[in-house]
Short mmCIF file of C-alpha atoms in Angstrom, two decimals:
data_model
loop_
_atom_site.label_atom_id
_atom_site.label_comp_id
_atom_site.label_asym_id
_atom_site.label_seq_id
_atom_site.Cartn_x
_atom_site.Cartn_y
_atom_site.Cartn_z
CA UNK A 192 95.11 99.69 107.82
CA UNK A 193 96.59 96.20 107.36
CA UNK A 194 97.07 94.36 103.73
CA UNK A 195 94.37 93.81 101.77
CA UNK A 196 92.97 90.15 101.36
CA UNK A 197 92.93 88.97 97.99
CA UNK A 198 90.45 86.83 98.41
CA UNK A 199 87.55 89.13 99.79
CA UNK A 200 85.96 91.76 97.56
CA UNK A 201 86.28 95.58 98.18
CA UNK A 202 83.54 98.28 97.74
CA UNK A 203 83.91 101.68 98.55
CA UNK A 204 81.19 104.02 99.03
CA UNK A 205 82.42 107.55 98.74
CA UNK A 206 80.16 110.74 100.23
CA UNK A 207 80.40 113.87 101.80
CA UNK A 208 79.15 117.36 101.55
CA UNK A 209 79.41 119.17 97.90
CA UNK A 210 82.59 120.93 97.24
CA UNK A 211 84.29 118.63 99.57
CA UNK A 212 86.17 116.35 96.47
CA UNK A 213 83.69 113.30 95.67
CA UNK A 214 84.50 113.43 92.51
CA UNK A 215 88.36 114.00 92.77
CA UNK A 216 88.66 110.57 94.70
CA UNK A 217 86.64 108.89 92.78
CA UNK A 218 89.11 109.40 90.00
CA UNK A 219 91.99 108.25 92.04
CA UNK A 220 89.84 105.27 92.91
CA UNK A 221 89.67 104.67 89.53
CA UNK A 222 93.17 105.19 88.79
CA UNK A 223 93.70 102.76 91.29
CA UNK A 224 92.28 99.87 89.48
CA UNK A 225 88.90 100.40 90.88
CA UNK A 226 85.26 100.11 88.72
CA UNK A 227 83.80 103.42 89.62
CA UNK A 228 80.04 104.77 89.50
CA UNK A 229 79.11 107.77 90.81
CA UNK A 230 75.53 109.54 91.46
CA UNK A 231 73.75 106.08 91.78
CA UNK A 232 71.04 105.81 93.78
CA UNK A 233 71.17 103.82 96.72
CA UNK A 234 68.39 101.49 95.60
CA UNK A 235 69.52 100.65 92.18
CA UNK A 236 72.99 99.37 94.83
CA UNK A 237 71.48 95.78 95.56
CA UNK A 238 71.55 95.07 91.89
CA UNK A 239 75.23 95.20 91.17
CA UNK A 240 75.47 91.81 93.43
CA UNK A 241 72.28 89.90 92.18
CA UNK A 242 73.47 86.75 91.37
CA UNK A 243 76.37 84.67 91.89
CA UNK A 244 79.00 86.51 89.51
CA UNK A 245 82.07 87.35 91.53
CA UNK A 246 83.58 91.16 91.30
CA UNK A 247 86.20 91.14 88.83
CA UNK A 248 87.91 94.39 90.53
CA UNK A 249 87.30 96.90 93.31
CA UNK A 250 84.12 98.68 93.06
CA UNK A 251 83.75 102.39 94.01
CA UNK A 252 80.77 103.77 94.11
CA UNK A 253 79.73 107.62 94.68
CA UNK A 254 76.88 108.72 96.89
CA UNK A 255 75.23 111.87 96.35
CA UNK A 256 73.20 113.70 98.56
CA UNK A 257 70.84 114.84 95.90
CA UNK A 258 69.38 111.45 95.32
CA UNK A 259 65.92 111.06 95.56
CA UNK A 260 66.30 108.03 97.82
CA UNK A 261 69.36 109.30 99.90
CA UNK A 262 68.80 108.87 103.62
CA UNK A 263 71.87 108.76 106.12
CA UNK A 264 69.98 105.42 107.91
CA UNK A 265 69.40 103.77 104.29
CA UNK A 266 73.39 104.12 103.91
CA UNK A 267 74.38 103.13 106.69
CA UNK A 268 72.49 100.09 106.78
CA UNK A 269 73.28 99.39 103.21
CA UNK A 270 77.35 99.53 104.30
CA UNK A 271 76.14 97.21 106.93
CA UNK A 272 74.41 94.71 104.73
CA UNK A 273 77.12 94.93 101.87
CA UNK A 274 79.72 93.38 104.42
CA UNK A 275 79.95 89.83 104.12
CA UNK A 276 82.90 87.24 104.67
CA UNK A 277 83.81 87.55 101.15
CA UNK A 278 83.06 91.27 100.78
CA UNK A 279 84.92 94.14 102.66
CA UNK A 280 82.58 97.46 102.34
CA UNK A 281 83.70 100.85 103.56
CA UNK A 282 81.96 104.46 104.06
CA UNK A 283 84.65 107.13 103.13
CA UNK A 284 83.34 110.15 103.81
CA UNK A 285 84.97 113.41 102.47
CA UNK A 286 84.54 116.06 104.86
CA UNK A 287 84.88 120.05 104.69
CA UNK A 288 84.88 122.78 106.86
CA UNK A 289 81.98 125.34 106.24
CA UNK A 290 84.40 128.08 105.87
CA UNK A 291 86.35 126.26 103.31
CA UNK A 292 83.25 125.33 100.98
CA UNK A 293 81.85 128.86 100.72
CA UNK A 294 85.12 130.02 99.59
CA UNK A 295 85.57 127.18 97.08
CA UNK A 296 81.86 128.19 95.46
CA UNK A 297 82.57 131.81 95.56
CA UNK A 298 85.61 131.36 93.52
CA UNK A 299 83.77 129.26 90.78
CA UNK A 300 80.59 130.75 91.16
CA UNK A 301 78.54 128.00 91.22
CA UNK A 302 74.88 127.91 92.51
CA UNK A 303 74.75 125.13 95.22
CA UNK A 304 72.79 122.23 94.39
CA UNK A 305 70.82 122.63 97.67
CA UNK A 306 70.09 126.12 97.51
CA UNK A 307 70.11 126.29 93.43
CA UNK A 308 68.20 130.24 94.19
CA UNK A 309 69.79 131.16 97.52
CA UNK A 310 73.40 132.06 99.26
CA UNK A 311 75.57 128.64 98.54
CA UNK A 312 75.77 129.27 102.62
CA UNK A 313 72.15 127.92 103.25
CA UNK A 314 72.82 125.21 100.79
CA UNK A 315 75.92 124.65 102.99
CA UNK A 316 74.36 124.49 106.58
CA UNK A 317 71.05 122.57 105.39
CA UNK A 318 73.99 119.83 104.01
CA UNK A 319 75.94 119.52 106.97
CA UNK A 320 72.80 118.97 108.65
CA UNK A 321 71.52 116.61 106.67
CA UNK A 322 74.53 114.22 107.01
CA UNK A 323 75.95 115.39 110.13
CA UNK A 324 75.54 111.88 111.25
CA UNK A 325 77.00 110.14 108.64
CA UNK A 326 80.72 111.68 109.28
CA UNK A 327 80.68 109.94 113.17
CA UNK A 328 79.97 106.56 111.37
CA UNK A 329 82.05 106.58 108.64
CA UNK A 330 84.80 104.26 108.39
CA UNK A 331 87.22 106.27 106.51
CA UNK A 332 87.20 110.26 107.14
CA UNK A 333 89.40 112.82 105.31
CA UNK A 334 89.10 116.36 105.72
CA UNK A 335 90.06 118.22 102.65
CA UNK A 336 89.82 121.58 104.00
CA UNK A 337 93.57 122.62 103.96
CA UNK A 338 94.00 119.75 100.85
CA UNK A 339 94.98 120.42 97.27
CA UNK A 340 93.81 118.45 94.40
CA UNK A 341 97.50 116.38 94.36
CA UNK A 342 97.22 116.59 98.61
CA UNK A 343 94.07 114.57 98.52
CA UNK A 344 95.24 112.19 95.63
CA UNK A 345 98.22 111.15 97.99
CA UNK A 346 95.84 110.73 100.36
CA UNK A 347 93.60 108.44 98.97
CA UNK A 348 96.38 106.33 97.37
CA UNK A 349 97.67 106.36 100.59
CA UNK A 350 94.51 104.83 101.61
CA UNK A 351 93.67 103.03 98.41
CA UNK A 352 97.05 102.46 96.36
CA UNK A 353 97.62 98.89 97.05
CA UNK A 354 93.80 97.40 96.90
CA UNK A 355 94.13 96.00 93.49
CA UNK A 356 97.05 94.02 94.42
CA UNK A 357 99.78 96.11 92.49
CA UNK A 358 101.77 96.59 95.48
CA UNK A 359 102.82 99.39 97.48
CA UNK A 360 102.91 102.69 95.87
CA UNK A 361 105.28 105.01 95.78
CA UNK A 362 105.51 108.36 94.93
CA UNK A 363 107.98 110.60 94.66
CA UNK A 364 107.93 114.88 94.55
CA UNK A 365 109.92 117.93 94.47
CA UNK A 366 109.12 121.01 96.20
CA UNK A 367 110.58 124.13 97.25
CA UNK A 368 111.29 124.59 100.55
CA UNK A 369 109.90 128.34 100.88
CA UNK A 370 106.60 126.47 100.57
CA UNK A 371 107.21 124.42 103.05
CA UNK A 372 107.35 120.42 103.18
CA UNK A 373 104.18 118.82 101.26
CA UNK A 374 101.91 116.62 103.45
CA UNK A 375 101.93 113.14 104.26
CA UNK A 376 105.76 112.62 103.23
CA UNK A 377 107.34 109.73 104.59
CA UNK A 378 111.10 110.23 103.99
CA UNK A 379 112.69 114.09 103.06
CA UNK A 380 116.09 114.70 101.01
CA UNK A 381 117.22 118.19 100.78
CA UNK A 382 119.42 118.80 97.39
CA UNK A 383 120.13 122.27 97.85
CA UNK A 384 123.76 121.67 98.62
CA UNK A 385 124.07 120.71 94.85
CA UNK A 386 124.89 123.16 92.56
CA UNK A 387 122.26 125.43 91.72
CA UNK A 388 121.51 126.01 88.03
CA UNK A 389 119.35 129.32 88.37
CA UNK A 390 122.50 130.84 88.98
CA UNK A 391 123.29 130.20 85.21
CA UNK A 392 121.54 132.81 82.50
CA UNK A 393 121.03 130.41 79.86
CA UNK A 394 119.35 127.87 82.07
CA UNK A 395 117.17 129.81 84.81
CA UNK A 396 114.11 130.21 82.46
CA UNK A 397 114.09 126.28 82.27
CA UNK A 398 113.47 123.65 84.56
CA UNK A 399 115.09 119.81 85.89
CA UNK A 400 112.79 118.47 83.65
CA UNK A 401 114.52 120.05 80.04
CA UNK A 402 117.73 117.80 79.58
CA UNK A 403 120.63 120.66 79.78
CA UNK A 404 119.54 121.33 83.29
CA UNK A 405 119.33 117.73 84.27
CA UNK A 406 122.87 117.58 82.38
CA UNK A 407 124.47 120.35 84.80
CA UNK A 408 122.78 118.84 88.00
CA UNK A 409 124.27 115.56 86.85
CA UNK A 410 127.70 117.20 86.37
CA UNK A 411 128.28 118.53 90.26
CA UNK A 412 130.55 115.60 91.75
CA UNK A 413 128.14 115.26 94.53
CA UNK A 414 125.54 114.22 92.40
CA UNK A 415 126.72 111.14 91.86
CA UNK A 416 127.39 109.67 95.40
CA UNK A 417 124.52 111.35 96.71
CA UNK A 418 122.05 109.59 94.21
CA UNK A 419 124.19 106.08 95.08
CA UNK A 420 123.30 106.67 98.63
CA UNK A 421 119.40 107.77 98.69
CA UNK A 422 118.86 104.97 96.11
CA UNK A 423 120.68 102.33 98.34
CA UNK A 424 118.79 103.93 101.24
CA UNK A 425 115.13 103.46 99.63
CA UNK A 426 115.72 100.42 98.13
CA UNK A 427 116.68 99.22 101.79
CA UNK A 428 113.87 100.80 103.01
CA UNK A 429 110.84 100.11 100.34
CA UNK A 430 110.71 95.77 101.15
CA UNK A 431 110.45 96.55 104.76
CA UNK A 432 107.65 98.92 104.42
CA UNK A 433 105.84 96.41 102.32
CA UNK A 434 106.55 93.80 105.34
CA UNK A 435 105.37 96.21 108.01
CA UNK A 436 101.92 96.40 105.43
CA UNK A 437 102.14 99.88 104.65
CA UNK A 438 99.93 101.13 101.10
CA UNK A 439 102.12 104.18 100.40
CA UNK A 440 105.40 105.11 100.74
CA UNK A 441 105.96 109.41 99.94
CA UNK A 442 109.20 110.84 99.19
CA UNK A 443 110.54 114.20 99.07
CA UNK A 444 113.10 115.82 97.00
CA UNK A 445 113.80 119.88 98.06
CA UNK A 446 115.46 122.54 97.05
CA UNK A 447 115.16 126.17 97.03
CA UNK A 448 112.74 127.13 94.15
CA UNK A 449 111.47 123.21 93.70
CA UNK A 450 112.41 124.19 90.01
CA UNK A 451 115.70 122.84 88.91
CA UNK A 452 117.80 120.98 91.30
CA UNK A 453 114.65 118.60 93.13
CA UNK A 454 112.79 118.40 90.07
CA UNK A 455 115.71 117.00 88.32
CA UNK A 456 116.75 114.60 90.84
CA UNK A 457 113.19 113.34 91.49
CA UNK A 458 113.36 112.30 87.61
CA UNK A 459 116.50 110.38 88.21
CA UNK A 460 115.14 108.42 91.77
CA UNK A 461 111.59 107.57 90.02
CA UNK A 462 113.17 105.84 87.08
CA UNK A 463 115.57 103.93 89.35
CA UNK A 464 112.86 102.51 91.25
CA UNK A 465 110.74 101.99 88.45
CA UNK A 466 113.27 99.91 86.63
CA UNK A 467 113.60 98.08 90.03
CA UNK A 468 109.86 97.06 89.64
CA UNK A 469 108.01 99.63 92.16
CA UNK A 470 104.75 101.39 90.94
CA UNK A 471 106.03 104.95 91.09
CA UNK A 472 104.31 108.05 90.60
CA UNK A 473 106.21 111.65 89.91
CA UNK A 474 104.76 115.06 91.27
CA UNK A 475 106.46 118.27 90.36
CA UNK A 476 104.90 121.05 93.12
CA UNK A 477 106.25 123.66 92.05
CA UNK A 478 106.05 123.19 88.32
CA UNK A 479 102.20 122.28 88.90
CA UNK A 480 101.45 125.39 90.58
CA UNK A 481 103.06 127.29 88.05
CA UNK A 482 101.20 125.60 85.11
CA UNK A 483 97.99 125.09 86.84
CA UNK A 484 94.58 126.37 85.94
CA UNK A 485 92.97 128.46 88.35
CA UNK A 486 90.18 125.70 89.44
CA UNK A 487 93.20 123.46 90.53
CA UNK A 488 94.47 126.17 93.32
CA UNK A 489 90.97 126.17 94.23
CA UNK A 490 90.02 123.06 95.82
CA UNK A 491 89.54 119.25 95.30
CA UNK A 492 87.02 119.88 92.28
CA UNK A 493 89.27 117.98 89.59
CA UNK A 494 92.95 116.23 89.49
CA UNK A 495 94.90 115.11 86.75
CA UNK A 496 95.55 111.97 86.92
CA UNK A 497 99.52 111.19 88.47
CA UNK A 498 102.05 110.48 85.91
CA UNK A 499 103.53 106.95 86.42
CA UNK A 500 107.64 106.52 86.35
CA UNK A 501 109.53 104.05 83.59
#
């Protein structure tokens, strides 16, 4: 997906099945500088763009199934009739493997809105029937069936980051390598050669982001060069990208437990690009899976909205 126009208006209109993260991205839309609305029937749609008023931002608006007036045709067609020359309208549709969505209501024990007074499995099929249709003619399709909350939040700013004319985003994220690399990255340091603080009593039980353990990271002579280099090397890189028209730029800090060493350096890298005037946002992996409630581990239900560097 190219650069956005400035000039030409963008509506989203977000679906999918239940479970599958509607609400989620339309959060991230929102913290992307888009107006959001979600559950609004497709006919009350026409009257955002009665008369000549211009949008002022974005516009994301969430399509539920449930509605009274929801047809897969009547969407379609009002995509269709929303794009203009001056108006760029997309279908993202959030899709979700069966499997995936029975698990994710079993584990909050929801009823499904469907099947309110039957397995959330018939609720299930009879959706996926419904708008089986819809997912070959969207224009945007992400599967969140092997996403997290923070997986499909990269996503969509991957997708969405740079609408709103705030540039390219970046975000940067430690992790430990025994869970393997997180999706989507574009670029991967590893900083388990530097000196490893759980190795220390006094400092195991804390983490990269408490000062003394950023202070003894900081203190290996590696540090130093190694940080000159991988800032040199981004800062290189980030312009390009932004030539080349890419929304989102991901990068990786690892190290063993994703608890000291990565977290500690992905606190130094994010403030060095903010203060060189990139929108950065910081994810700690590791740190959020530790910390996070059990509905987070679940699926794409909620997300927290990404903390922003400088």
């Amino acid at each position: 997906m190219g650069q956005p126009d400035r000039e030409t208006a963008r509506i989203v209109l977000v679906t999918g099945p239940s479970g599958a993260g509607r609400s989620t991205a339309i959060n991230v839309l929102e913290d992307c500088g888009f107006e959001t609305i979600d559950n609004i029937p497709l006919s009350f749609i026409p009257r955002l763009f009665e008369g000549d008023a211009p949008l002022v931002r974005p516009l994301a608006l969430g399509i539920d199934v449930r509605n009274r007036d929801f047809s897969v045709e009547r969407l379609v067609e009002l995509r269709d009739s929303l794009n203009k020359p001056d108006i760029d309208a997309d279908l993202l549709y959030l899709d979700c493997s069966a499997e995936v969505l029975m698990r994710r209501y079993s584990e909050t024990r929801r009823r499904h809105p469907m099947a309110p007074d039957e397995s959330p499995s018939e609720g299930i099929a009879r959706e996926k029937t419904l708008m089986g249709d819809l997912r070959a003619r969207a224009d945007i399709l992400i599967d969140t069936s092997e996403l997290t909350v923070h997986d499909l939040r990269a996503e969509m700013e991957g997708w969405f980051g740079n609408v709103t004319g705030q540039g390219m985003a970046v975000s940067v994220q430690s992790f430990s390598y025994k869970r393997g690399l997180p999706q989507g990255l574009d670029v991967v340091f590893d900083c388990r050669f530097l000196k490893n603080p759980h190795w220390e009593p006094e400092l195991r039980p804390h983490t990269g982001l408490d000062p003394e353990v950023a202070a003894y990271v900081q203190a290996d002579p590696r540090h130093g060069p190694f940080l000159e280099k991988v800032e040199d090397l981004l800062l290189m890189m980030l312009p390009a990208c932004v030539e080349e028209g890419k929304a989102h730029f991901a990068i990786g800090f690892g190290c063993t437990g994703g608890k000291h060493r990565s977290v500690a350096v992905t606190e130094t890298v994010s403030g060095a690009l903010a203060c060189e005037g990139w929108h950065v946002s910081i994810r700690h992996r590791e740190l959020e899976r530790r910390s996070a409630a059990p509905s987070s581990e679940q699926g794409v239900g909620a997300v927290p909205s990404g903390r922003k560097a400088g």
